[in-house]
Amino acid sequence: DEAVVAELLTLSEGSLTLIDASAEVPGLKYVPGMRKWQLKDDDGWYGSYEPEVRRMKENILPSMFPTPTGDPSPHPLERCMRFLPHHSDTGGF
């Protein structure tokens, strides 16, 4: 998902670029990637890597958020392509 792509772009320090490939697959239905999201676990939703999340949740890492503060990602994640089975009547896998 976008969190993985954002972390790769951050760690690459500019050696990777996310390009817009939508013209390469004309007619394929997709939803643009998200630049901001929240995390959910059994205890609720988290919008940022706040101090209380750090103390309470060992399994939630800062790289799981768009930014540690919850602001939109600085990367052009809208270039990601989210393929949903019901958009093309392809079913799940």
C-alpha angles and dihedrals in degrees: 000000000000093000090062092046091048092050091049091050091048094048092046090063092213100320091107126056128194108223131194104252097170092110089058092064106040115187094018109127116228142149119236117252122266124250094192132035145150132235125232131199134159091287099051146275126322123200099183144006093267122174093258091053089052091052098043104036122054092173095057113084130191091243089065090071127069086244128349089254093050094248117140115282116266089222122090092251091156083080089069112099119225111201114202119191095221092058093064100023090242100132126225128295 
